[in-house]
Amino acid sequence: MAIIFNVGLNDKVTHKQEVSLQDAVTLIANIVGDCTIKTGNIGVYTHADGSRVVEDSIEVVAYEMDMQQAQTVAKQLATGLNQECIAVSEQVLNTVFIG
């Protein structure tokens, strides 16, 4: 199993990107730990107040995490990046680390 986090970069209050891409990547790496971080994505999100934003988005793949851990991590990411929410998906991946 792998956990996929989709993380928008626009602030939930200002609806603009307030954290640089590099700072977001650093924060994500510090919270998630071992993962793959894919930048260059675009997300479309409708906030609870009905406003819709198009924003830069990051996809994070955590290979050795379960859904319970992912929920805790998602809350930390949402707080750290001032997000309304983080999309979390569980996916079956046949992953082998070869060294």
mmCIF file of C-alpha atoms in Angstrom:
data_model
loop_
_atom_site.group_PDB
_atom_site.id
_atom_site.type_symbol
_atom_site.label_atom_id
_atom_site.label_comp_id
_atom_site.label_asym_id
_atom_site.label_seq_id
_atom_site.Cartn_x
_atom_site.Cartn_y
_atom_site.Cartn_z
ATOM 1 C CA MET A 1 0.000 0.000 0.000
ATOM 2 C CA ALA A 2 1.016 3.569 -0.599
ATOM 3 C CA ILE A 3 -0.580 6.791 0.491
ATOM 4 C CA ILE A 4 -0.989 9.645 -1.978
ATOM 5 C CA PHE A 5 -1.378 13.180 -0.643
ATOM 6 C CA ASN A 6 -2.511 15.943 -2.998
ATOM 7 C CA VAL A 7 -1.564 19.256 -1.461
ATOM 8 C CA GLY A 8 -2.657 22.621 -2.833
ATOM 9 C CA LEU A 9 -0.377 25.567 -2.219
ATOM 10 C CA ASN A 10 -2.876 28.419 -1.969
ATOM 11 C CA ASP A 11 -3.559 29.700 1.544
ATOM 12 C CA LYS A 12 -7.083 28.895 2.760
ATOM 13 C CA VAL A 13 -7.701 32.527 3.812
ATOM 14 C CA THR A 14 -6.045 34.622 1.096
ATOM 15 C CA HIS A 15 -6.571 32.064 -1.716
ATOM 16 C CA LYS A 16 -3.045 32.935 -2.909
ATOM 17 C CA GLN A 17 0.216 31.061 -2.601
ATOM 18 C CA GLU A 18 1.877 32.409 0.563
ATOM 19 C CA VAL A 19 4.540 29.703 0.987
ATOM 20 C CA SER A 20 7.258 29.241 -1.634
ATOM 21 C CA LEU A 21 7.459 25.922 -3.445
ATOM 22 C CA GLN A 22 10.823 25.154 -1.813
ATOM 23 C CA ASP A 23 9.519 25.937 1.672
ATOM 24 C CA ALA A 24 6.460 23.746 1.034
ATOM 25 C CA VAL A 25 8.655 20.861 -0.157
ATOM 26 C CA THR A 26 10.869 21.210 2.924
ATOM 27 C CA LEU A 27 7.858 21.263 5.265
ATOM 28 C CA ILE A 28 6.311 18.234 3.533
ATOM 29 C CA ALA A 29 9.591 16.288 3.704
ATOM 30 C CA ASN A 30 9.947 17.080 7.401
ATOM 31 C CA ILE A 31 6.394 15.948 8.204
ATOM 32 C CA VAL A 32 6.007 12.962 5.860
ATOM 33 C CA GLY A 33 9.535 11.586 5.979
ATOM 34 C CA ASP A 34 10.548 9.173 3.230
ATOM 35 C CA CYS A 35 8.428 9.919 0.180
ATOM 36 C CA THR A 36 8.398 11.040 -3.426
ATOM 37 C CA ILE A 37 7.341 14.648 -3.987
ATOM 38 C CA LYS A 38 6.019 15.562 -7.430
ATOM 39 C CA THR A 39 5.794 19.257 -8.211
ATOM 40 C CA GLY A 40 4.378 21.057 -11.222
ATOM 41 C CA ASN A 41 0.789 19.910 -10.771
ATOM 42 C CA ILE A 42 -2.263 22.160 -11.050
ATOM 43 C CA GLY A 43 -5.269 21.649 -8.823
ATOM 44 C CA VAL A 44 -8.783 23.062 -8.912
ATOM 45 C CA TYR A 45 -10.492 23.328 -5.544
ATOM 46 C CA THR A 46 -13.776 24.751 -4.313
ATOM 47 C CA HIS A 47 -13.527 26.114 -0.772
ATOM 48 C CA ALA A 48 -16.270 25.677 1.828
ATOM 49 C CA ASP A 49 -17.314 29.295 1.167
ATOM 50 C CA GLY A 50 -17.981 28.402 -2.495
ATOM 51 C CA SER A 51 -14.977 30.201 -3.987
ATOM 52 C CA ARG A 52 -13.052 28.191 -6.554
ATOM 53 C CA VAL A 53 -9.300 28.428 -7.037
ATOM 54 C CA VAL A 54 -6.827 27.104 -9.561
ATOM 55 C CA GLU A 55 -3.566 26.538 -7.758
ATOM 56 C CA ASP A 56 -0.154 24.950 -7.935
ATOM 57 C CA SER A 57 -0.336 21.560 -6.293
ATOM 58 C CA ILE A 58 2.079 18.918 -5.026
ATOM 59 C CA GLU A 59 1.572 15.157 -5.095
ATOM 60 C CA VAL A 60 3.293 13.231 -2.324
ATOM 61 C CA VAL A 61 3.688 9.448 -2.402
ATOM 62 C CA ALA A 62 4.465 7.781 0.937
ATOM 63 C CA TYR A 63 5.310 4.130 0.320
ATOM 64 C CA GLU A 64 5.349 2.833 3.893
ATOM 65 C CA MET A 65 2.391 4.454 5.636
ATOM 66 C CA ASP A 66 -1.089 3.290 6.556
ATOM 67 C CA MET A 67 -4.306 5.311 6.445
ATOM 68 C CA GLN A 68 -4.331 5.948 10.180
ATOM 69 C CA GLN A 69 -0.855 7.492 10.015
ATOM 70 C CA ALA A 70 -1.866 9.365 6.864
ATOM 71 C CA GLN A 71 -4.765 11.077 8.618
ATOM 72 C CA THR A 72 -2.422 12.432 11.282
ATOM 73 C CA VAL A 73 0.086 13.532 8.643
ATOM 74 C CA ALA A 74 -2.632 15.217 6.553
ATOM 75 C CA LYS A 75 -3.758 17.262 9.562
ATOM 76 C CA GLN A 76 -0.166 18.346 10.187
ATOM 77 C CA LEU A 77 0.262 19.304 6.523
ATOM 78 C CA ALA A 78 -3.012 21.238 6.516
ATOM 79 C CA THR A 79 -1.935 23.180 9.592
ATOM 80 C CA GLY A 80 1.619 23.775 8.380
ATOM 81 C CA LEU A 81 0.533 25.022 4.952
ATOM 82 C CA ASN A 82 -2.707 26.685 6.139
ATOM 83 C CA GLN A 83 -4.892 24.475 3.948
ATOM 84 C CA GLU A 84 -8.619 23.868 4.287
ATOM 85 C CA CYS A 85 -7.971 20.177 3.638
ATOM 86 C CA ILE A 86 -5.571 17.687 2.075
ATOM 87 C CA ALA A 87 -6.744 14.938 -0.297
ATOM 88 C CA VAL A 88 -5.536 11.526 0.880
ATOM 89 C CA SER A 89 -5.779 8.346 -1.200
ATOM 90 C CA GLU A 90 -4.698 4.804 -0.494
ATOM 91 C CA GLN A 91 -3.333 2.954 -3.492
ATOM 92 C CA VAL A 92 -2.049 -0.549 -4.043
ATOM 93 C CA LEU A 93 1.470 -0.346 -5.438
ATOM 94 C CA ASN A 94 3.828 -3.257 -5.862
ATOM 95 C CA THR A 95 6.933 -1.383 -4.766
ATOM 96 C CA VAL A 96 10.353 -2.880 -4.087
ATOM 97 C CA PHE A 97 13.306 -0.815 -2.917
ATOM 98 C CA ILE A 98 16.437 -2.144 -4.649
ATOM 99 C CA GLY A 99 19.898 -1.088 -3.578
#
